mmCIF file of C-alpha atoms in Angstrom:
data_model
loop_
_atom_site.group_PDB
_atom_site.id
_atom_site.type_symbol
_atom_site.label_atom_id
_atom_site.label_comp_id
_atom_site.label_asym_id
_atom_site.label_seq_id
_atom_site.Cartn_x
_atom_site.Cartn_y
_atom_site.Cartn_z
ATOM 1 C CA UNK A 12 120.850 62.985 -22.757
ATOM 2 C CA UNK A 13 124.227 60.717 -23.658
ATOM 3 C CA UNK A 14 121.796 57.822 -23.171
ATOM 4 C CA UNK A 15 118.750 59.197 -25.099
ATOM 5 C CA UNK A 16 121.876 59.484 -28.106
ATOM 6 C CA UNK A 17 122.660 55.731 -27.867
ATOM 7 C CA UNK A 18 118.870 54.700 -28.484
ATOM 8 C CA UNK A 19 118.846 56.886 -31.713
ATOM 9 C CA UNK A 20 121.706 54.552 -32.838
ATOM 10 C CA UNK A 21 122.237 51.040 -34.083
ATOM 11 C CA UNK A 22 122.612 48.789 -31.167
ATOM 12 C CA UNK A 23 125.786 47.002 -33.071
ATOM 13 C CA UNK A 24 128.070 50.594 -33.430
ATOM 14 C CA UNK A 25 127.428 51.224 -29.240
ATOM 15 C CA UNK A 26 130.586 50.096 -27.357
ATOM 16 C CA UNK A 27 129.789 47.023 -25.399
ATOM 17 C CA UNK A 28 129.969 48.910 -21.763
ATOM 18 C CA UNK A 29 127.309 51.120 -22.854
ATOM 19 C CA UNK A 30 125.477 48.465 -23.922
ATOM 20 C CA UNK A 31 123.610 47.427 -20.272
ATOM 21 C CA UNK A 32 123.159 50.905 -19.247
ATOM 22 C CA UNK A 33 120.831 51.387 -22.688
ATOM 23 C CA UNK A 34 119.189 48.170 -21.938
ATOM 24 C CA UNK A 35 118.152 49.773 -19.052
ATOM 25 C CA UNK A 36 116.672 52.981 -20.083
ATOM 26 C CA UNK A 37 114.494 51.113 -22.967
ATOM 27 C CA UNK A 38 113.517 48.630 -19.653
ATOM 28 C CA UNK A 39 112.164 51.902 -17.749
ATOM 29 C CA UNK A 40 110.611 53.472 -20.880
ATOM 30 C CA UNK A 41 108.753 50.655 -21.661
ATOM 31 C CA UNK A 42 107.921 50.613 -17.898
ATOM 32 C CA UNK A 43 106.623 54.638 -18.458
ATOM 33 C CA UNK A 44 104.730 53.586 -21.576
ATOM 34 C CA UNK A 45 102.864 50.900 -19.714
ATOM 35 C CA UNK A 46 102.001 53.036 -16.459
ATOM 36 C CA UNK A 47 100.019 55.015 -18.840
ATOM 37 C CA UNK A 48 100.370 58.257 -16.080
ATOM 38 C CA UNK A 49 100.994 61.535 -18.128
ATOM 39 C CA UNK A 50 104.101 61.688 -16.419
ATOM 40 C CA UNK A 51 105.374 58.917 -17.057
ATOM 41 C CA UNK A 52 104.664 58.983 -20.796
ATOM 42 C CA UNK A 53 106.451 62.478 -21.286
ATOM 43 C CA UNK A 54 109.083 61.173 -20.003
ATOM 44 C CA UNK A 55 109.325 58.080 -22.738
ATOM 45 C CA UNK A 56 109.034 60.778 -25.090
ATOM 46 C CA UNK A 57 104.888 60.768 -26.098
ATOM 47 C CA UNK A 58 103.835 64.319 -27.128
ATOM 48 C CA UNK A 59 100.857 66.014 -25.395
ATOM 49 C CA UNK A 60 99.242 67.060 -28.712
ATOM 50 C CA UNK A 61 99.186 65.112 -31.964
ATOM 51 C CA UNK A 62 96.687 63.994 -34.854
ATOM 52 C CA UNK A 63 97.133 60.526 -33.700
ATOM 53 C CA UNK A 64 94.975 58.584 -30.883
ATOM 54 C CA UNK A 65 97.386 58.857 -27.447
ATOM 55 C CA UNK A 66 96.867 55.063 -27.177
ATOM 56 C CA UNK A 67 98.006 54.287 -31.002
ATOM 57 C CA UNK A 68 100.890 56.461 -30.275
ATOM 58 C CA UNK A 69 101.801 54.554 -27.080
ATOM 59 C CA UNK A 70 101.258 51.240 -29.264
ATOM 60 C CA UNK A 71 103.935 52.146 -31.648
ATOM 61 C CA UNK A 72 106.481 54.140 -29.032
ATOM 62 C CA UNK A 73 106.701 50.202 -27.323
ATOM 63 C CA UNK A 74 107.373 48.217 -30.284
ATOM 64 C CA UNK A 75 109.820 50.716 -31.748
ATOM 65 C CA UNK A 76 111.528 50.102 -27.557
ATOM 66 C CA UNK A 77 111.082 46.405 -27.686
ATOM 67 C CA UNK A 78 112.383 46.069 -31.126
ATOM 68 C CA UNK A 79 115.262 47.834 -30.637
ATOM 69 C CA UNK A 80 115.723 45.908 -27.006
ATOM 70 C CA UNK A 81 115.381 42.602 -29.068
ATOM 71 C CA UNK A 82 118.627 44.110 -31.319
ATOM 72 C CA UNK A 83 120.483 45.276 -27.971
ATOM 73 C CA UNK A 84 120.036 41.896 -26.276
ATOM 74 C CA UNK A 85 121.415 40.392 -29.536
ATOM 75 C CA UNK A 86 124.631 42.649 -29.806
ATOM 76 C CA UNK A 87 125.799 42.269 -26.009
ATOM 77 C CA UNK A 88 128.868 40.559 -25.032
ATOM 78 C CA UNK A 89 127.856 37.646 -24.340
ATOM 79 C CA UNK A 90 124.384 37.908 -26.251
ATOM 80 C CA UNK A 91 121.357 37.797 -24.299
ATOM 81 C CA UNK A 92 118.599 36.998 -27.260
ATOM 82 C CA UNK A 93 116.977 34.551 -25.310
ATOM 83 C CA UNK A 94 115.617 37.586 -22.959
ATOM 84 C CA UNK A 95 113.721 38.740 -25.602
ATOM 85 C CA UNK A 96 111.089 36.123 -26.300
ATOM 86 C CA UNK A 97 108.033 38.307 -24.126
ATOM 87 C CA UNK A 98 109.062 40.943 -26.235
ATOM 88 C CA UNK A 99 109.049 40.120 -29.855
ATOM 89 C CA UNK A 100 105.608 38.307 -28.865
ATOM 90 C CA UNK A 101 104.620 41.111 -27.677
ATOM 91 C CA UNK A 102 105.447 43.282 -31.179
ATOM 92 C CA UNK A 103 103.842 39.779 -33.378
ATOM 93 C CA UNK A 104 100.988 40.078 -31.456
ATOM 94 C CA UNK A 105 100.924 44.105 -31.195
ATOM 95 C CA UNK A 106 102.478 44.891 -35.241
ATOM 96 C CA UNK A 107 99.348 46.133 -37.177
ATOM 97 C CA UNK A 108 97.602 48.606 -35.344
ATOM 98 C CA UNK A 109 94.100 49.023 -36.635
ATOM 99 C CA UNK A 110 94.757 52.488 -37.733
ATOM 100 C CA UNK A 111 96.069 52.575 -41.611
ATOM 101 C CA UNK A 112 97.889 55.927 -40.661
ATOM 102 C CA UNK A 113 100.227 53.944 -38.814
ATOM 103 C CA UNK A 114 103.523 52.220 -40.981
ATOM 104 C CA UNK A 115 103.381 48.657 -39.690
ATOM 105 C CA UNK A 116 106.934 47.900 -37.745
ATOM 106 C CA UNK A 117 106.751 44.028 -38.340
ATOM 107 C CA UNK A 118 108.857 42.694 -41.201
ATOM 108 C CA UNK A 119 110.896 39.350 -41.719
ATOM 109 C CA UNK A 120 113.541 40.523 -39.444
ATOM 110 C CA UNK A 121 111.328 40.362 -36.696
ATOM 111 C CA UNK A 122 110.595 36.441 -37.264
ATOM 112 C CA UNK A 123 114.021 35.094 -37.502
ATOM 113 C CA UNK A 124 114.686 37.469 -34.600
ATOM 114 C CA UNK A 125 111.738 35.197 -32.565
ATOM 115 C CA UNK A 126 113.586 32.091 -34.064
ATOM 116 C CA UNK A 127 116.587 32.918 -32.453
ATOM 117 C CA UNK A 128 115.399 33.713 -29.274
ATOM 118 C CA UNK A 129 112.881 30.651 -28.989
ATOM 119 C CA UNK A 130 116.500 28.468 -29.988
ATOM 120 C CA UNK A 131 118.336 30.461 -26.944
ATOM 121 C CA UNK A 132 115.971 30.816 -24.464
ATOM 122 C CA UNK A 133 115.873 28.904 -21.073
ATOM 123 C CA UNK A 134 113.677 26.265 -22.307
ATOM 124 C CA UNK A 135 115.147 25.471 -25.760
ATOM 125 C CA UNK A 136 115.344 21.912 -25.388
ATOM 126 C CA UNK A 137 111.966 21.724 -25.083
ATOM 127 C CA UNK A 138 110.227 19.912 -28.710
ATOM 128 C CA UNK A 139 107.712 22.386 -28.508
ATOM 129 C CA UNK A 140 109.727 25.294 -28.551
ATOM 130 C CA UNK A 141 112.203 23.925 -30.852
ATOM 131 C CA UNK A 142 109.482 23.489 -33.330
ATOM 132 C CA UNK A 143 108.080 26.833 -32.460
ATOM 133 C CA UNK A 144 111.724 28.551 -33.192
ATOM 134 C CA UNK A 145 111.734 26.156 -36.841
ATOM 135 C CA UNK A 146 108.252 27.688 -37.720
ATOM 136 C CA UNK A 147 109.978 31.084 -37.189
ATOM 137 C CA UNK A 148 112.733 30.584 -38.917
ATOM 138 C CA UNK A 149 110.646 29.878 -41.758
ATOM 139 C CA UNK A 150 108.709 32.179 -42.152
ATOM 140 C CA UNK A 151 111.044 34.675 -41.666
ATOM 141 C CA UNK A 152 113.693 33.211 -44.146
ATOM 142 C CA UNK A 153 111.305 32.457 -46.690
ATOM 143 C CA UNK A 154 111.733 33.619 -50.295
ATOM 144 C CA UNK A 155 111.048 36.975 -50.415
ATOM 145 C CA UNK A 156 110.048 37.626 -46.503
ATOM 146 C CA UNK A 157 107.159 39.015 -44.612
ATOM 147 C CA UNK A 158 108.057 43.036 -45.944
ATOM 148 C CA UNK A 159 107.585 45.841 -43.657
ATOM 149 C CA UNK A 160 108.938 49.278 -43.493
ATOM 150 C CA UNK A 161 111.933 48.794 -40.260
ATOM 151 C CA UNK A 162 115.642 48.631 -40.602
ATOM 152 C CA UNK A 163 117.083 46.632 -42.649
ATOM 153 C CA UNK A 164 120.582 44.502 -41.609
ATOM 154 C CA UNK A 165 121.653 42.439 -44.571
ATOM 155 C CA UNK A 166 124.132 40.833 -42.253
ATOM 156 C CA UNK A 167 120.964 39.519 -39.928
ATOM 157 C CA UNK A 168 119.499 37.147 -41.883
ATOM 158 C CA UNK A 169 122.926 35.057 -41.833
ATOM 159 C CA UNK A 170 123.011 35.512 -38.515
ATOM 160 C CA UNK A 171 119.532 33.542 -38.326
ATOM 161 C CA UNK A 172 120.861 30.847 -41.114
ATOM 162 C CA UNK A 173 123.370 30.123 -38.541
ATOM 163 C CA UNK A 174 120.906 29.606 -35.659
ATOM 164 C CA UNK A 175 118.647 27.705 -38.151
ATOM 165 C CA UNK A 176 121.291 25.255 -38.797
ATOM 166 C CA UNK A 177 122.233 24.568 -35.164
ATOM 167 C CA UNK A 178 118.708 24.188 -34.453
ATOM 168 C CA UNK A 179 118.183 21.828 -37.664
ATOM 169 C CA UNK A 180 121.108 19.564 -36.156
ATOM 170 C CA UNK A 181 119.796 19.618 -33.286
ATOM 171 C CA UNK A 182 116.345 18.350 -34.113
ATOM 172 C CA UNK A 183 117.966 15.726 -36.353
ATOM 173 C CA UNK A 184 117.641 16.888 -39.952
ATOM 174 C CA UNK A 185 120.862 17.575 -41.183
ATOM 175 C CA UNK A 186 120.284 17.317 -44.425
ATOM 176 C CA UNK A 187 118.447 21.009 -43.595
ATOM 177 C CA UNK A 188 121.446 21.816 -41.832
ATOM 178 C CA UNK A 189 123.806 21.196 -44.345
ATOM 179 C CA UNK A 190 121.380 23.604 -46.323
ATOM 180 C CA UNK A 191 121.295 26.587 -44.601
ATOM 181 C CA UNK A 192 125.607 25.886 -44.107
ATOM 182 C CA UNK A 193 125.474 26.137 -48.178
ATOM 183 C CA UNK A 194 123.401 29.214 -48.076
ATOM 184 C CA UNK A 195 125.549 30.990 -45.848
ATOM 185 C CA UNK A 196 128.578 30.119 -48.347
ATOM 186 C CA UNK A 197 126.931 31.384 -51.485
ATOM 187 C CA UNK A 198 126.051 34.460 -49.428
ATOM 188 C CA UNK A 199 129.429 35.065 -48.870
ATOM 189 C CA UNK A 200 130.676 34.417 -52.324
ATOM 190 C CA UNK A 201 128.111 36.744 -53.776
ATOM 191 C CA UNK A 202 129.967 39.586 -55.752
ATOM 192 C CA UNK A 203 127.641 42.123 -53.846
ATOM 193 C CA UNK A 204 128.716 40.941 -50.334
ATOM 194 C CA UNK A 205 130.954 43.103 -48.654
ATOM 195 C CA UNK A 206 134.407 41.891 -48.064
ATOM 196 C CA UNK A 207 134.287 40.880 -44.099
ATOM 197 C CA UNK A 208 137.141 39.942 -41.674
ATOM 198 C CA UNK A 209 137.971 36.656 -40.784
ATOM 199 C CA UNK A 210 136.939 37.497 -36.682
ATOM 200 C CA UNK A 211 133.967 40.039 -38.134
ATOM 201 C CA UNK A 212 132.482 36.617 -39.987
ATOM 202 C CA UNK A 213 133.430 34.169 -37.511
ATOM 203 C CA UNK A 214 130.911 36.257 -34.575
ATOM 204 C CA UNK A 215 128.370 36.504 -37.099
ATOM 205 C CA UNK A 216 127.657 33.153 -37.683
ATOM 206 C CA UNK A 217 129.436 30.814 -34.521
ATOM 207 C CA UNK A 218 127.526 30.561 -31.066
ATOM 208 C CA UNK A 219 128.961 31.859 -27.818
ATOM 209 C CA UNK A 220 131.748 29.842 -26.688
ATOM 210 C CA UNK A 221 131.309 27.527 -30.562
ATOM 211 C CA UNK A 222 134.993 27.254 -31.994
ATOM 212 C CA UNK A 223 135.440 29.360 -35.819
ATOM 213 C CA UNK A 224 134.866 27.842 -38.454
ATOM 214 C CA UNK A 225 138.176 27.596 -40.116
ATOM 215 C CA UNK A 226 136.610 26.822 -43.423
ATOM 216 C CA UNK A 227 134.729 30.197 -43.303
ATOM 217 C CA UNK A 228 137.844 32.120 -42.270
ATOM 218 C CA UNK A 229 139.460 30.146 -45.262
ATOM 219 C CA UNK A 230 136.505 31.824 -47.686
ATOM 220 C CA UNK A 231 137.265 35.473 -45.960
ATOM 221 C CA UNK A 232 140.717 35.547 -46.293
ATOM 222 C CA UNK A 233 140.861 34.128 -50.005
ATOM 223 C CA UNK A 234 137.933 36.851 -50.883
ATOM 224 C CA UNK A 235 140.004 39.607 -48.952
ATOM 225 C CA UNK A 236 142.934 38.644 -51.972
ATOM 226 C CA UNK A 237 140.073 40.312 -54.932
ATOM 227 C CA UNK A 238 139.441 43.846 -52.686
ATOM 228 C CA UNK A 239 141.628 46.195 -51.062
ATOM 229 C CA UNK A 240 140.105 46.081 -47.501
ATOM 230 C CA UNK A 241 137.946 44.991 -44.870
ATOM 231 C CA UNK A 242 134.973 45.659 -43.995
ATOM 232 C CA UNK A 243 134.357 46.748 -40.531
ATOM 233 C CA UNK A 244 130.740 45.506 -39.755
ATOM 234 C CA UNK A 245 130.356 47.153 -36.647
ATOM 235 C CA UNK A 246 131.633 51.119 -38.369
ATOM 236 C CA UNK A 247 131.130 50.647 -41.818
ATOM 237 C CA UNK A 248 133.019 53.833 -43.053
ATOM 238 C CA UNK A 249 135.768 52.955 -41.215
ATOM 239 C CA UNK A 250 137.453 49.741 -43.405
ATOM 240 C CA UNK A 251 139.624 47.632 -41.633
ATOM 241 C CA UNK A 252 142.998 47.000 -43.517
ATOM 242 C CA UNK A 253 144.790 44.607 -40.884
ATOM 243 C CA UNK A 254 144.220 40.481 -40.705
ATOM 244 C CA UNK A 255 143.336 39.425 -37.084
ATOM 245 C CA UNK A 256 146.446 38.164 -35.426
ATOM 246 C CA UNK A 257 146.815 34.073 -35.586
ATOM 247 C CA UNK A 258 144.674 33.361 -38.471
ATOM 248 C CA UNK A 259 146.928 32.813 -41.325
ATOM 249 C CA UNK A 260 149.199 30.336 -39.816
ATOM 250 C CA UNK A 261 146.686 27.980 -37.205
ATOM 251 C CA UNK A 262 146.992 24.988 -38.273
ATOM 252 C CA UNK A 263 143.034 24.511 -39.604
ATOM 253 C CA UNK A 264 142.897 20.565 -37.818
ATOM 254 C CA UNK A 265 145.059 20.440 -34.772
ATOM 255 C CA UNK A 266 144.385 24.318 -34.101
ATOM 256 C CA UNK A 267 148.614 24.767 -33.388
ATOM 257 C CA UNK A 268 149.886 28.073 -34.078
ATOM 258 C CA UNK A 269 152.954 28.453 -36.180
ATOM 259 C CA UNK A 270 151.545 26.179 -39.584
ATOM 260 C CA UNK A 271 153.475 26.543 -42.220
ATOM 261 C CA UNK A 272 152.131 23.920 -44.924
ATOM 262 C CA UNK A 273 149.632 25.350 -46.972
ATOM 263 C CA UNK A 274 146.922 23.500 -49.224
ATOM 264 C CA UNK A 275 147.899 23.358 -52.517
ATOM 265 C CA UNK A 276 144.927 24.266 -54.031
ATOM 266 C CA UNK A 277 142.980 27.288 -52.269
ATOM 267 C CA UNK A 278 146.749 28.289 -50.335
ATOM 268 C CA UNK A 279 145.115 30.111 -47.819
ATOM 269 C CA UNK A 280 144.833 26.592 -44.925
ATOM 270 C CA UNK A 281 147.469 26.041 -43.170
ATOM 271 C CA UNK A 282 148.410 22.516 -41.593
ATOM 272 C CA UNK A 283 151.409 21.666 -39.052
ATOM 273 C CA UNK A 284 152.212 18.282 -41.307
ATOM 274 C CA UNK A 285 150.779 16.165 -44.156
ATOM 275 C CA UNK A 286 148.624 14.257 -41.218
ATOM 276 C CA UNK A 287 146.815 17.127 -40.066
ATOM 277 C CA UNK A 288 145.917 18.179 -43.600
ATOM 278 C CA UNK A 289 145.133 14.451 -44.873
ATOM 279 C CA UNK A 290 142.698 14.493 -41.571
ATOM 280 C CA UNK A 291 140.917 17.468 -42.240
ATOM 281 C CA UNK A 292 140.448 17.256 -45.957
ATOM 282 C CA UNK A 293 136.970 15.816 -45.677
ATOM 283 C CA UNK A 294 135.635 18.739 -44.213
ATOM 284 C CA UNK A 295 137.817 21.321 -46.212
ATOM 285 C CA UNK A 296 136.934 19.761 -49.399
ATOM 286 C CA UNK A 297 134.085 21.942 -50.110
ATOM 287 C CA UNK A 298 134.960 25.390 -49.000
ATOM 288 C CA UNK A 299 138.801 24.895 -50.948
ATOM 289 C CA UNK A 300 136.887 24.064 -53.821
ATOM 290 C CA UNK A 301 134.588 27.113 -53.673
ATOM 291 C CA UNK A 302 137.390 29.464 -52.394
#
C-alpha cells in the first residue's frame, strides 16, 4: 500500500531511495496489464465492471504507467531517461484511442520527453537518432505545443531546452544552441518565474556529471536579491531560505573557493584576482549584463 501511495505522487517529491522500488511496481503493472489474465489486471488496478470497453481501459491504465515511468526514470539519481525510449513510443503510437470518451494523455510534454531520451539513450551518437531526438524536440517546443489534458511541469520544458542545446552543439549548429541558451535566460528572468536556488537551477538544466553553469547561478542569486525566498522545486510549499554552501565566494573561472573580488557591475561573481575575472569576462558578459 506505501508503494501504491508513491505512484499517486509526482515522481520529483519521492525521496530518491524510493525511487527504484516504484520503478519496479509500474515495471510489474505494466507486466499485469499486458498478460491480459483477470488476475493479473485486478491486481494493476482494472475494475471488473465499467461503461468502458475492458481493452480501452487497459489502453489507458499503460500509458498513464509508462508516462509516469518516463517521469521516474527522469527524476532518479543519476537519471535513467534513456530507458524510456520503448515506452514513450509506445504512448506516441498508443495516445488517441479510437473511443472519443477517452481524454487523450499525449501532450507536448510527452515529445520533448522522447527528445530527451532519443539524446540519452545507448545509441545517441547515432545521426539517425540524433535527428530523430531534433524532430522531437521540435515539435514538442514549438510555439504553443501539441495540447493535451496530462500534468503540466512548467519547469520541464527547460529541462528539454537544455537537452536541445547539447544536442544542437553536438550536431554542429550552434547558432541553435546559443538559442535555446537565450531562451532558458529569458525564462528565468520572466517576472512570473519562481525564484529558484542556485543548486535547484543548476540540476535542472546541466547533464550528469556537466560542471554548473556559474553564469546561471550568477542570474539565481542576483534574482534571489528582488524576493524573500527560495523556491524549493522538489516541495513547493516548503520555500527554501538558505544559499547552498560555496556558491557566493567560488571563484566563477578558476573554480577556487574563498573569492573575494567581485564584478563591479552585477556584484554577485566572484574572482580570486583581476586575471581570473579578465579571463572569464567573455563568457560572463552576457548574463552580468542581463543580471
Amino acid at each position: 500500500q506505501h508503494y501504491m501511495d508513491i505512484l499517486n505522487t509526482e515522481p520529483h517529491t519521492v525521496p530518491d531511495h524510493l525511487k527504484p522500488q516504484a520503478v519496479k511496481l509500474i515495471l510489474t503493472n505494466i507486466a499485469r496489464l499486458e498478460s491480459g489474465e483477470e488476475a493479473q489486471l485486478a491486481s494493476a488496478g482494472v475494475p471488473r465492471h465499467s461503461p468502458f470497453p475492458k481493452q480501452l481501459i487497459i489502453q489507458r491504465a499503460l500509458l498513464d504507467y509508462r508516462w509516469l515511468l518516463a517521469r521516474y526514470y527522469r527524476h532518479m539519481k543519476p537519471p535513467r531517461i534513456g530507458q524510456a525510449v520503448y515506452h514513450l513510443r509506445w504512448m506516441i503510437d498508443n495516445a488517441f484511442p479510437d473511443d472519443p470518451r477517452l481524454p487523450p494523455v499525449i501532450d507536448y510534454h510527452l515529445f520533448f520527453y522522447m527528445g530527451v531520451a532519443l539524446a540519452k539513450c545507448d545509441n545517441a551518437d547515432d545521426p539517425a537518432v540524433m535527428q530523430e531526438s531534433k524532430e522531437f524536440f521540435e515539435k514538442g517546443l514549438a510555439p504553443g505545443g501539441v495540447k493535451g489534458d496530462n500534468i503540466k511541469d512548467s519547469t520541464a520544458p527547460i529541462w528539454a531546452r537544455a537537452h536541445y542545446s547539447r544536442l544542437l552543439s553536438k550536431m554542429g549548429n550552434s547558432i541553435g544552441a546559443k538559442k535555446q541558451r537565450k531562451m532558458i535566460v529569458e525564462w528565468y528572468l520572466s517576472p512570473n518565474t519562481p525564484i529558484i536556488n542556485p543548486e535547484g537551477f543548476s540540476s535542472l538544466v546541466c547533464d550528469e556529471g556537466e560542471e554548473p553553469d556559474q553564469n546561471l547561478i550568477v542570474l539565481s542569486v542576483r534574482k534571489k536579491k528582488a524576493g524573500s525566498t527560495w523556491h524549493n522545486m522538489s516541495h513547493p510549499e516548503r520555500p527554501l531560505t538558505a544559499v547552498v554552501p560555496g556558491v557566493d565566494k567560488k571563484c566563477v573561472e578558476c573554480k577556487k573557493d574563498g573569492a573575494e573580488l567581485r564584478c563591479g557591475r552585477c556584484q554577485v561573481t566572484r574572482y580570486c584576482n583581476k586575471a581570473c575575472q579578465k579571463t572569464a569576462w567573455p563568457k560572463h558578459k552576457l548574463a552580468c549584463k542581463q543580471a
